[in-house]
Coordinates of C-alpha atoms in Angstrom, one line a residue:
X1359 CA 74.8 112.3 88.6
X1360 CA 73.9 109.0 87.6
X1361 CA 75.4 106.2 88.2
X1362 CA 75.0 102.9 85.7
X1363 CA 76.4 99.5 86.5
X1364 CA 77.1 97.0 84.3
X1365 CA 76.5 93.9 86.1
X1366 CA 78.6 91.6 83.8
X1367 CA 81.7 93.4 84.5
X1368 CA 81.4 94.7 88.3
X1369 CA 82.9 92.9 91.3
X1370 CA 82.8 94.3 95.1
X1371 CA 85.9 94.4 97.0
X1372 CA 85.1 94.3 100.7
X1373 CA 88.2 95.6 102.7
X1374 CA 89.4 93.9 106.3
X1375 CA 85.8 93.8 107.7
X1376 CA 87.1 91.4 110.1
X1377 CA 86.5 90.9 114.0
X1378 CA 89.9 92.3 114.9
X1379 CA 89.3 95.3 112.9
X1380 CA 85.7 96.4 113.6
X1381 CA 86.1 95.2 116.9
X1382 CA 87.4 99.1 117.0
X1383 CA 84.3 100.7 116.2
X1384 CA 83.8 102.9 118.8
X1385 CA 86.9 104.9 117.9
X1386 CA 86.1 105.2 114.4
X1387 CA 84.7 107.8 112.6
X1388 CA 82.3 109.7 110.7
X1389 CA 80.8 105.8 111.0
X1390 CA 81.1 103.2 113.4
X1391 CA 82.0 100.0 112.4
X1392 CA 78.2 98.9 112.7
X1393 CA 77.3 101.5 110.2
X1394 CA 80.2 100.4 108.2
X1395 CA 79.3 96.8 108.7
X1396 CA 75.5 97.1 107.6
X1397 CA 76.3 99.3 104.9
X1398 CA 78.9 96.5 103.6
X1399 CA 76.6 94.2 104.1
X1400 CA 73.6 95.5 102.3
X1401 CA 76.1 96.1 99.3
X1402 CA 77.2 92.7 99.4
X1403 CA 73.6 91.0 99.8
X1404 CA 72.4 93.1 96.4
X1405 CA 75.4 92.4 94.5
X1406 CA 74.8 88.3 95.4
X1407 CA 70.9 88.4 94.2
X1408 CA 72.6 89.8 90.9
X1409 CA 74.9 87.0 91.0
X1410 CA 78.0 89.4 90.8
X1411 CA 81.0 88.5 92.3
X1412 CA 81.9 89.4 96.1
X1413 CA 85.5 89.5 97.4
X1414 CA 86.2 89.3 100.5
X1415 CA 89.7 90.9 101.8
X1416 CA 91.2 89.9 105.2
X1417 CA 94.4 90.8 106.6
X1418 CA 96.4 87.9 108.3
X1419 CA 99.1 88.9 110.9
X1420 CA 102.5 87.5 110.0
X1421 CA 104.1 87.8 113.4
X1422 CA 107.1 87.8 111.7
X1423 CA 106.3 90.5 109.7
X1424 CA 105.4 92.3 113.0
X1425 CA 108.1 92.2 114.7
X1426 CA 110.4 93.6 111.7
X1427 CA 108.7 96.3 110.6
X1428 CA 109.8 99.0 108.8
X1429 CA 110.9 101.8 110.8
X1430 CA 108.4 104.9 111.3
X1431 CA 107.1 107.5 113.3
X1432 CA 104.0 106.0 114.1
X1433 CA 103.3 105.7 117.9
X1434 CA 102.7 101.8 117.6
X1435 CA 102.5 100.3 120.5
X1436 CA 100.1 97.6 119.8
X1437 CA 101.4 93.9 121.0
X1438 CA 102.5 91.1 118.3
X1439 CA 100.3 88.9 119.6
X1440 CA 96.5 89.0 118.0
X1441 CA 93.8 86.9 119.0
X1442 CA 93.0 83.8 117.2
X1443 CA 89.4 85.4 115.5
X1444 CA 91.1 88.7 114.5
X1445 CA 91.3 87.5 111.1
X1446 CA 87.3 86.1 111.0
X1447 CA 85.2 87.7 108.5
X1448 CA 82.4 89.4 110.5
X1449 CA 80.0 87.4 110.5
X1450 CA 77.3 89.6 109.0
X1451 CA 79.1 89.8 106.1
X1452 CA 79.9 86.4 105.1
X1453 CA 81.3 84.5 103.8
X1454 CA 78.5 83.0 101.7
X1455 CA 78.7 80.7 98.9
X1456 CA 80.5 81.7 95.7
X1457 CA 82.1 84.7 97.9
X1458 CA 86.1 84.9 97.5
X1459 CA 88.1 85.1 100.4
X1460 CA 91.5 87.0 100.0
X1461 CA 94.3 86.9 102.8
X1462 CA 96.7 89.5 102.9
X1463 CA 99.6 90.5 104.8
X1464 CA 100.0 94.1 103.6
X1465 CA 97.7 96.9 103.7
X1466 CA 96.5 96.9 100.1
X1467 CA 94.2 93.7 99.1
X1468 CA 96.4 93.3 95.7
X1469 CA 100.3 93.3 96.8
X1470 CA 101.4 89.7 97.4
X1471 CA 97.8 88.7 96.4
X1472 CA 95.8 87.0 93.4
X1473 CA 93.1 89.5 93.4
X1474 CA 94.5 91.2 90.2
X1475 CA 94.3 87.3 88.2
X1476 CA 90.8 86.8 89.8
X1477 CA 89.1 89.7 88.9
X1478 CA 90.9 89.6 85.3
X1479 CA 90.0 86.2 84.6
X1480 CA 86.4 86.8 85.8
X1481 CA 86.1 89.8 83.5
X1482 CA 85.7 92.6 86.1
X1483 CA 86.3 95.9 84.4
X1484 CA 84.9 97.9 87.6
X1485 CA 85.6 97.2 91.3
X1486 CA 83.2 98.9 94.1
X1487 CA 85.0 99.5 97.6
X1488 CA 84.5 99.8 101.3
X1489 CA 85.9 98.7 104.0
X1490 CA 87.8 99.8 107.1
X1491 CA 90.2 101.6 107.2
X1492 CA 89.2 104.5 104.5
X1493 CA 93.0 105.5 104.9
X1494 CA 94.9 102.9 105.2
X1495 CA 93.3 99.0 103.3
X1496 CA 90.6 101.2 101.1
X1497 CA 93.0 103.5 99.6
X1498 CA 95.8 101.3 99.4
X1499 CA 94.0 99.2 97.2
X1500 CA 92.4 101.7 95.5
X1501 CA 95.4 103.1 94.3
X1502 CA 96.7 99.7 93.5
X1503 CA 93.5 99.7 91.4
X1504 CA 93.8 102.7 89.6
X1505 CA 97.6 101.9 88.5
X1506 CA 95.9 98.9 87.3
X1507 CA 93.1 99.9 85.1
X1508 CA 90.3 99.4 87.0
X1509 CA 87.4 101.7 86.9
X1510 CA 86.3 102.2 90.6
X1511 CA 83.0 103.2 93.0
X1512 CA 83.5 103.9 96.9
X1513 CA 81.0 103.1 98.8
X1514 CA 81.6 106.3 101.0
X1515 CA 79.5 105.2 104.0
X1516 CA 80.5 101.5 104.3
X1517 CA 84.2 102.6 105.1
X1518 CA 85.5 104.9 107.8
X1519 CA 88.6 106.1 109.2
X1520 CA 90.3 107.0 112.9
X1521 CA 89.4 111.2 112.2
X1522 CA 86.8 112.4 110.6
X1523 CA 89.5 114.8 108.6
X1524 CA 91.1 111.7 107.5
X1525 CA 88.3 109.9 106.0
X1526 CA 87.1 113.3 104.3
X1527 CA 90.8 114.0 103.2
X1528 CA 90.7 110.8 101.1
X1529 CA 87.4 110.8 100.0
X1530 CA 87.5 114.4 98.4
X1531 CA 91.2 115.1 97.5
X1532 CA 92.1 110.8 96.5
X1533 CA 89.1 108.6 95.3
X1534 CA 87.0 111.4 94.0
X1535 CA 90.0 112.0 91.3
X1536 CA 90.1 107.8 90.5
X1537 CA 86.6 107.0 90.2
X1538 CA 82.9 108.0 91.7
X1539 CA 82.1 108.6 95.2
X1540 CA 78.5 107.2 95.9
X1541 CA 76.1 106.3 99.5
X1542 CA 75.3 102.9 99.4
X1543 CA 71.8 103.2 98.7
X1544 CA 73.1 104.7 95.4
X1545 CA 74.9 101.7 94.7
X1546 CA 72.1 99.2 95.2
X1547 CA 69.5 101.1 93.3
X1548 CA 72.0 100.9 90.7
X1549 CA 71.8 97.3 90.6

């Protein structure tokens, strides 16, 4: 299937490609974080020679937050204490000039945030998105998206998960029914 782009009205959302988080790459899969990173970045670099808008999303440990969490089953066990460049953009990705930076605190880049005003006031119908995780910061905000109004493209190899079975799970049974699953080299020949 095709896939057209209308440049006027199409922002990227990159999601928590930050040291912190990609600093996990090894563990993540069906692409590292390298993969994930290039792939990002190669989505980001077309979408600046087309002088569309790139956000940038970064989550920004609250310690306070992390130390009253809601109660779960997860097997957390991870410390309160982050170092001071987890929150730093990778810096193969940017930032660059006329990029937006978004801090959040939550998983999804909208909750708590002014990425909904942004992209409204700059006219963005469309929003493409990758990022890491594909389960956790991805979807979030995808479905945050969605809700919204916002038609959507995954960049399905510039975001990855912990499984395999994870990142499939969401790719076939959640973003495939919210918008079009594309590679990125699909994305920038769009463009």
């Amino acid at each position: 299937m095709g896939l057209e782009i209308d440049k006027k009205s199409t922002a990227l959302v990159v999601i928590d490609l930050q040291k912190g988080i990609a600093s996990m790459g090894r563990n993540l899969v069906p692409y590292d974080a390298n993969t994930v990173i290039k792939n990002a970045s190669e989505l980001a670099e077309s979408f600046r020679k087309n002088d569309m808008p790139v956000f940038l999303v970064h989550v920004v440990p609250d310690k306070r937050a992390m130390l009253n969490v809601l109660a779960d089953d997860s097997a957390w066990s991870g410390s309160a204490e982050m170092p001071p460049d987890f929150s730093d953009i990778v810096p193969e990705l940017g930032p660059r000039d006329n990029d937006v930076v978004i801090s959040k605190k939550q998983w999804g880049a909208f909750y708590g945030t002014d990425l909904e005003l942004r992209l409204r006031r700059g006219g963005i119908k469309t929003i493409v998105l990758c990022g890491i995780s594909t389960t956790h910061g991805v979807e979030s905000t995808a479905r945050f998206a969605y809700e919204m109004g916002f038609q959507q493209i995954f960049a399905e190899d510039a975001m990855t998960a912990m499984t395999k079975e994870m990142h499939e799970s969401t790719i076939n049974n959640v973003f495939k029914k919210m918008g079009r699953v594309r590679k990125t080299s699909e994305i920038v020949e769009s463009l």
